[in-house]
Coordinates of C-alpha atoms in Angstrom, one line a residue:
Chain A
X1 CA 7.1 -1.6 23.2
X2 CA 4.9 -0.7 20.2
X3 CA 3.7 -3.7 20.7
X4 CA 1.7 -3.1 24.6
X5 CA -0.9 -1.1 23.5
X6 CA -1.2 -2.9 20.3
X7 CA -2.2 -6.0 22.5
X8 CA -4.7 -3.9 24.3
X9 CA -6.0 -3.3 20.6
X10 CA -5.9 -6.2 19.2
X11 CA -7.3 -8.1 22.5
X12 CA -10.8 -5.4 22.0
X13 CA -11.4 -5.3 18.7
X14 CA -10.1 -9.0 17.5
X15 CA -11.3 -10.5 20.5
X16 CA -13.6 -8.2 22.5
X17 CA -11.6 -8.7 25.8
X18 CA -11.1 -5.7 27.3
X19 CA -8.0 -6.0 29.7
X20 CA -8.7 -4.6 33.5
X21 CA -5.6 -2.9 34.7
X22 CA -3.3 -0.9 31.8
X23 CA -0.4 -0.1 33.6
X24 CA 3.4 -0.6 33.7
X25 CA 3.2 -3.6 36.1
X26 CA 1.8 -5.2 33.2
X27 CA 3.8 -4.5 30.4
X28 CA 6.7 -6.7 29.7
X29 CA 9.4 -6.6 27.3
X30 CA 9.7 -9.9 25.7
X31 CA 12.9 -12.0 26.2
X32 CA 14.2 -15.6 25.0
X33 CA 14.7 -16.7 27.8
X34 CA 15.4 -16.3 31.5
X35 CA 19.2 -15.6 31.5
X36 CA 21.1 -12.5 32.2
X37 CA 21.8 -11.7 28.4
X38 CA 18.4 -12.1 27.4
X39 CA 16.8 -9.7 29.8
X40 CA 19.7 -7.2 29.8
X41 CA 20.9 -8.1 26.1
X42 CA 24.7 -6.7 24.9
X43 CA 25.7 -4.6 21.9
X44 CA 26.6 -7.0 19.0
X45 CA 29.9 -6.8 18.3
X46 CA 31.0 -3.5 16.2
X47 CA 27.5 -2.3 16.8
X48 CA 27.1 1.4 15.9
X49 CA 26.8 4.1 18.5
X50 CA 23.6 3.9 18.1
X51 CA 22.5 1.0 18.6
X52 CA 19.7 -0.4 21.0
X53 CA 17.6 -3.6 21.5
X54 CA 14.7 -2.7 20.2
X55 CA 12.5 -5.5 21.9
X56 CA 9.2 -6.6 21.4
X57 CA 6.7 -5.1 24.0
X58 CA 3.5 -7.2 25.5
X59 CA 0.9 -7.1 28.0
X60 CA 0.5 -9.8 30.2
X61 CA -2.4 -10.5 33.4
X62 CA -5.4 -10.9 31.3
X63 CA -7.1 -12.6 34.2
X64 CA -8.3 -8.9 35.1
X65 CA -9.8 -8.3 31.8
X66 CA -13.5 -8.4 30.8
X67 CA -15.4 -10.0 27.7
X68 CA -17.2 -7.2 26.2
X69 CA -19.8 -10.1 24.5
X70 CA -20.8 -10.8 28.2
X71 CA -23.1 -7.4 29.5
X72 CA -22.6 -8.7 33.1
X73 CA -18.7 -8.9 32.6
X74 CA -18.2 -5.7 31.0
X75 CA -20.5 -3.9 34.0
X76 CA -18.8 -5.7 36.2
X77 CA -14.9 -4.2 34.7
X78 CA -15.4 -0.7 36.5
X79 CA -11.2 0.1 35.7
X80 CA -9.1 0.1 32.6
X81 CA -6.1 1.1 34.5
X82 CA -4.0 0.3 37.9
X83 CA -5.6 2.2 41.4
X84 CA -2.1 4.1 41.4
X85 CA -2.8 5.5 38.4
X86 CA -6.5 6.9 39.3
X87 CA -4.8 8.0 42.7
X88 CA -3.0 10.3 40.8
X89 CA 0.1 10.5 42.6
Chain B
X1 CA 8.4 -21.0 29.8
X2 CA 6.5 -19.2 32.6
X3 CA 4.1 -20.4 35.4
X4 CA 1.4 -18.6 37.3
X5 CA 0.2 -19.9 39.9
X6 CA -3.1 -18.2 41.1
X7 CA -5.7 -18.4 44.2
X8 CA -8.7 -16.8 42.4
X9 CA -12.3 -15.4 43.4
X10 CA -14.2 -18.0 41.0
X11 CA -13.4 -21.1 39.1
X12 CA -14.7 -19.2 35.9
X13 CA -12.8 -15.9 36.0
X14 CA -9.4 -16.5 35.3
X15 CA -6.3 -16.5 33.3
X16 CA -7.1 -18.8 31.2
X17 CA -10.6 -18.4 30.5
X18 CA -9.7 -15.4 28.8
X19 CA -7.0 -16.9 27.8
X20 CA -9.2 -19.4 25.5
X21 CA -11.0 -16.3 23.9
X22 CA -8.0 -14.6 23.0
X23 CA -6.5 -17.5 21.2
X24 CA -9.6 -18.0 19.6
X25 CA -9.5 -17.1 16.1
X26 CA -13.2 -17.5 15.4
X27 CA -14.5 -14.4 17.9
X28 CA -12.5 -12.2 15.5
X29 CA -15.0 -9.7 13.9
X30 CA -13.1 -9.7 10.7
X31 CA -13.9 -13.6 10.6
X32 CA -17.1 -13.4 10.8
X33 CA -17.6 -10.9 7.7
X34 CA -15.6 -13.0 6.3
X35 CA -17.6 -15.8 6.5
X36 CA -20.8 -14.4 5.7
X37 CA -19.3 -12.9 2.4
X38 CA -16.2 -15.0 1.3
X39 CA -16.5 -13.5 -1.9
X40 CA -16.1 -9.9 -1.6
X41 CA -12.1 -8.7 -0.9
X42 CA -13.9 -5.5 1.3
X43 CA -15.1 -8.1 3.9
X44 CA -11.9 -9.2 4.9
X45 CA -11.1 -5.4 5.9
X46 CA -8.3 -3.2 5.3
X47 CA -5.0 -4.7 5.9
X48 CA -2.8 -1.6 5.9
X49 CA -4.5 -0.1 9.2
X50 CA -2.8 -2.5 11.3
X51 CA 0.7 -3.6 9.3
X52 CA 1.8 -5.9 11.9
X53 CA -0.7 -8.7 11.2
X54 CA -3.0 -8.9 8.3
X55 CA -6.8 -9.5 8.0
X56 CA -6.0 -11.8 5.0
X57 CA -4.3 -13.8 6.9
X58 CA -7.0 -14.6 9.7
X59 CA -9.4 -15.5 7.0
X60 CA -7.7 -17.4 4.8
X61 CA -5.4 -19.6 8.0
X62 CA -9.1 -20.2 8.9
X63 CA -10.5 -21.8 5.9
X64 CA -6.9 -23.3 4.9
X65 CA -4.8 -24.4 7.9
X66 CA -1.5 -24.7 5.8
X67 CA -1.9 -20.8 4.4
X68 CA -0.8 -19.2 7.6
X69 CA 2.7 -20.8 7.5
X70 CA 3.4 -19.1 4.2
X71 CA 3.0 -15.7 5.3
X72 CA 4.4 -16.2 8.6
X73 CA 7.9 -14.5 8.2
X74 CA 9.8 -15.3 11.4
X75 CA 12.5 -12.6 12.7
X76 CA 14.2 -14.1 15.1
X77 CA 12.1 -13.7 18.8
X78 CA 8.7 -13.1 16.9
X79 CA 6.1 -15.9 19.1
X80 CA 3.1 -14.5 17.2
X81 CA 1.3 -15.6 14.4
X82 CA -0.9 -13.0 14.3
X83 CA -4.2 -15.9 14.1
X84 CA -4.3 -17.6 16.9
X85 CA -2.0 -15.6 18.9
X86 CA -2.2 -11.7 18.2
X87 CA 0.9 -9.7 18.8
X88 CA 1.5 -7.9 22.0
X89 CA -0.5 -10.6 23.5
X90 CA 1.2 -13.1 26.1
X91 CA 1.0 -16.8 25.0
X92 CA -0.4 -19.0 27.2
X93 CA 0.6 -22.9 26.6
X94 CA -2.2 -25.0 28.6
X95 CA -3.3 -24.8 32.3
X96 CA -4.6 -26.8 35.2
X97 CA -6.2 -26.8 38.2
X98 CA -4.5 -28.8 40.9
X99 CA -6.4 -31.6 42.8
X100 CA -6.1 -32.5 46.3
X101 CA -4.2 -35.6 46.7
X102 CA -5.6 -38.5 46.9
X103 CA -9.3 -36.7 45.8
X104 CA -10.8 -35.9 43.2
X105 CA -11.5 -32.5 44.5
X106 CA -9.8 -29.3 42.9
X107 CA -8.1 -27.3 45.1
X108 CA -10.0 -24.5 47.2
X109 CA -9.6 -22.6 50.3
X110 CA -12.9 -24.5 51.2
X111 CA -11.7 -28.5 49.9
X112 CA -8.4 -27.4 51.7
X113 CA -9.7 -26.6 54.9
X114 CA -12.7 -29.4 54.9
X115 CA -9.9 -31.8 54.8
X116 CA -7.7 -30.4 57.2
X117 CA -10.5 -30.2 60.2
X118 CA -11.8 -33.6 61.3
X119 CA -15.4 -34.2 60.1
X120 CA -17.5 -33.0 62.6
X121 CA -15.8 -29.6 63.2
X122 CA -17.9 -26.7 61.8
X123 CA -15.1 -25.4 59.7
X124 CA -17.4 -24.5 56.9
X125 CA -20.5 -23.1 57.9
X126 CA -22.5 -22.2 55.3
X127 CA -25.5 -21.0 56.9
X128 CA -23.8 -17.9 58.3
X129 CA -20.8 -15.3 57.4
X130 CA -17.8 -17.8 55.8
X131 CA -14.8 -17.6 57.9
X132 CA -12.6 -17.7 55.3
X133 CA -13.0 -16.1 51.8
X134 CA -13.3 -19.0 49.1
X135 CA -10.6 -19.1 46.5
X136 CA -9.6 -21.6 43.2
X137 CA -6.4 -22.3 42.7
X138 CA -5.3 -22.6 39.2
X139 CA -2.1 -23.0 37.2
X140 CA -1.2 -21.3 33.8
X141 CA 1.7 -22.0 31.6
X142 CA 3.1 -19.2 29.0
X143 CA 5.3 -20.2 26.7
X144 CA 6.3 -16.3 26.3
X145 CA 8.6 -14.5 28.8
X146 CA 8.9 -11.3 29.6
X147 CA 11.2 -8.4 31.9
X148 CA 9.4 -5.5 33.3
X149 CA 9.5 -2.4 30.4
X150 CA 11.1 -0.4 33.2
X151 CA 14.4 -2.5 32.5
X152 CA 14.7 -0.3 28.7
X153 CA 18.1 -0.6 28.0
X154 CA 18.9 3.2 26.3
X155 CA 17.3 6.2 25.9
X156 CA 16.2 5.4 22.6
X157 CA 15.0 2.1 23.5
X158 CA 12.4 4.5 26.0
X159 CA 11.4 7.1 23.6
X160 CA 10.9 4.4 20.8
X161 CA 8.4 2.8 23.4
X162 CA 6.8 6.1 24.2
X163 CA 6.4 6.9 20.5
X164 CA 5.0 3.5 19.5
X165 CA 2.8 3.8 22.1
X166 CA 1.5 6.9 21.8
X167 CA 0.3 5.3 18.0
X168 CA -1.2 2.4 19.3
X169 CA -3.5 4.1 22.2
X170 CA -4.2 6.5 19.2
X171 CA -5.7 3.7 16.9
X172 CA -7.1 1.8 19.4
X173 CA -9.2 4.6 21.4
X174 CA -10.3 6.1 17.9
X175 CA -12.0 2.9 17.8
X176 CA -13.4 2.6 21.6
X177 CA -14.6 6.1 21.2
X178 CA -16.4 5.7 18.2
X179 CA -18.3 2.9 19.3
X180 CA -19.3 4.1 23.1
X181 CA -19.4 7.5 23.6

């Protein structure tokens, strides 16, 4: 999870891509692969009560995003975040 | 693997257009110091503000190809080299853009429906209001896969999340404020 918003920050300031639409239809946790364990993963065996998976975080659609090197592109990216979100319900 | 299969506005914006420029190494800002001073250690930045993938290492995989793979320290599900793909960032593999058979014509809502109406219907008339909005059709493959982060498996898993990210919107706005307000 750590990991979503350090996409959005690497994606700017590595890459001056500034994504279009921040939101949680866009954040995925990253799995193996598509199979029941891997998207709803198990305790290891004697885990500690504790214990929890932990996964990787990423964003994903960057076909909405902008390059900030291109003026016209970066006028034309008038949202960082989903039109729920500035709905405000 | 993952495929998205899209009908977009233009041929140019799309996944993986942008996906080119963030797999692109060389539009890194810490690259290009780099280059234009090789020889002093400041230009390559300061590695300990972001932990998870060092500055070092985009400079020197550049000008070396064989010194990423010694840094790289794999941990199990970990698709990022931190180079060429930057964590947190979905991979994308390669792309296409489908053809119509038996033309060599990419697919569009315009190619589509010229070939569907015999020649002389005015399917496509572009002297007044289209009929039909004009889209591109284009295919992307990710080699990462991902669940929605609604599916957090405990508690912990969710306030780990909310704590991370609470961090990373703090280091990265820092930056976007600095530079455009």
């Amino acid at each position: 999870m750590p990991n979503k918003p350090l996409g959005h920050r690497n994606g700017y300031i590595n890459r001056e891509v500034l994504h279009g639409d921040v939101s949680d239809g866009n954040t995925f946790f990253l799995i193996e692969d598509f199979k029941p364990e891997s998207a709803v993963p198990s305790p290891p065996d004697h885990a500690r009560e504790d214990w929890t998976p932990l996964r990787h975080g990423m964003t994903g659609d960057w076909g909405s995003a902008a390059d900030c090197r291109n003026a016209g592109e970066k006028e034309r990216l008038r949202r960082t975040v989903s039109l729920y979100i500035l709905s405000g319900k | 693997m993952v495929i998205k299969d899209c009908w977009d506005l233009s041929e140019s914006s799309c996944d993986h257009v942008i996906h080119e420029k963030l797999q692109d190494p060389t539009r890194d800002p810490r690259f290009q110091d780099f280059l234009k001073n090789p020889n002093n250690p400041d230009s390559l930045g300061d590695a300990s503000a972001d932990s998870l993938h060092s500055d070092k290492l985009v400079a020197g995989a550049l000008v070396e190809p064989d010194f990423v793979q010694a840094f790289i320290t794999p941990d199990g599900l970990n698709p990022w080299d931190g180079v060429k793909f930057l964590r947190g960032i979905t991979i994308m593999e390669s792309y296409m853009q489908p053809m119509l058979k038996g033309r060599d014509v990419v697919e569009s809502i315009q190619s589509i429906s010229s070939y569907m109406m015999a020649p002389d219907a005015d399917c496509w008339d572009e002297s007044d209001e289209a009929p039909l909005e004009n889209r591109y059709r284009h295919r992307t493959l990710f080699s990462t896969c991902g669940v929605d982060i609604l599916w957090f498996s405990t508690a912990r898993e969710l306030f780990h999340g909310i704590a991370g990210a609470i961090i990373g919107e703090g280091s990265g706005s820092r930056y976007f404020f600095t530079n455009f307000s």
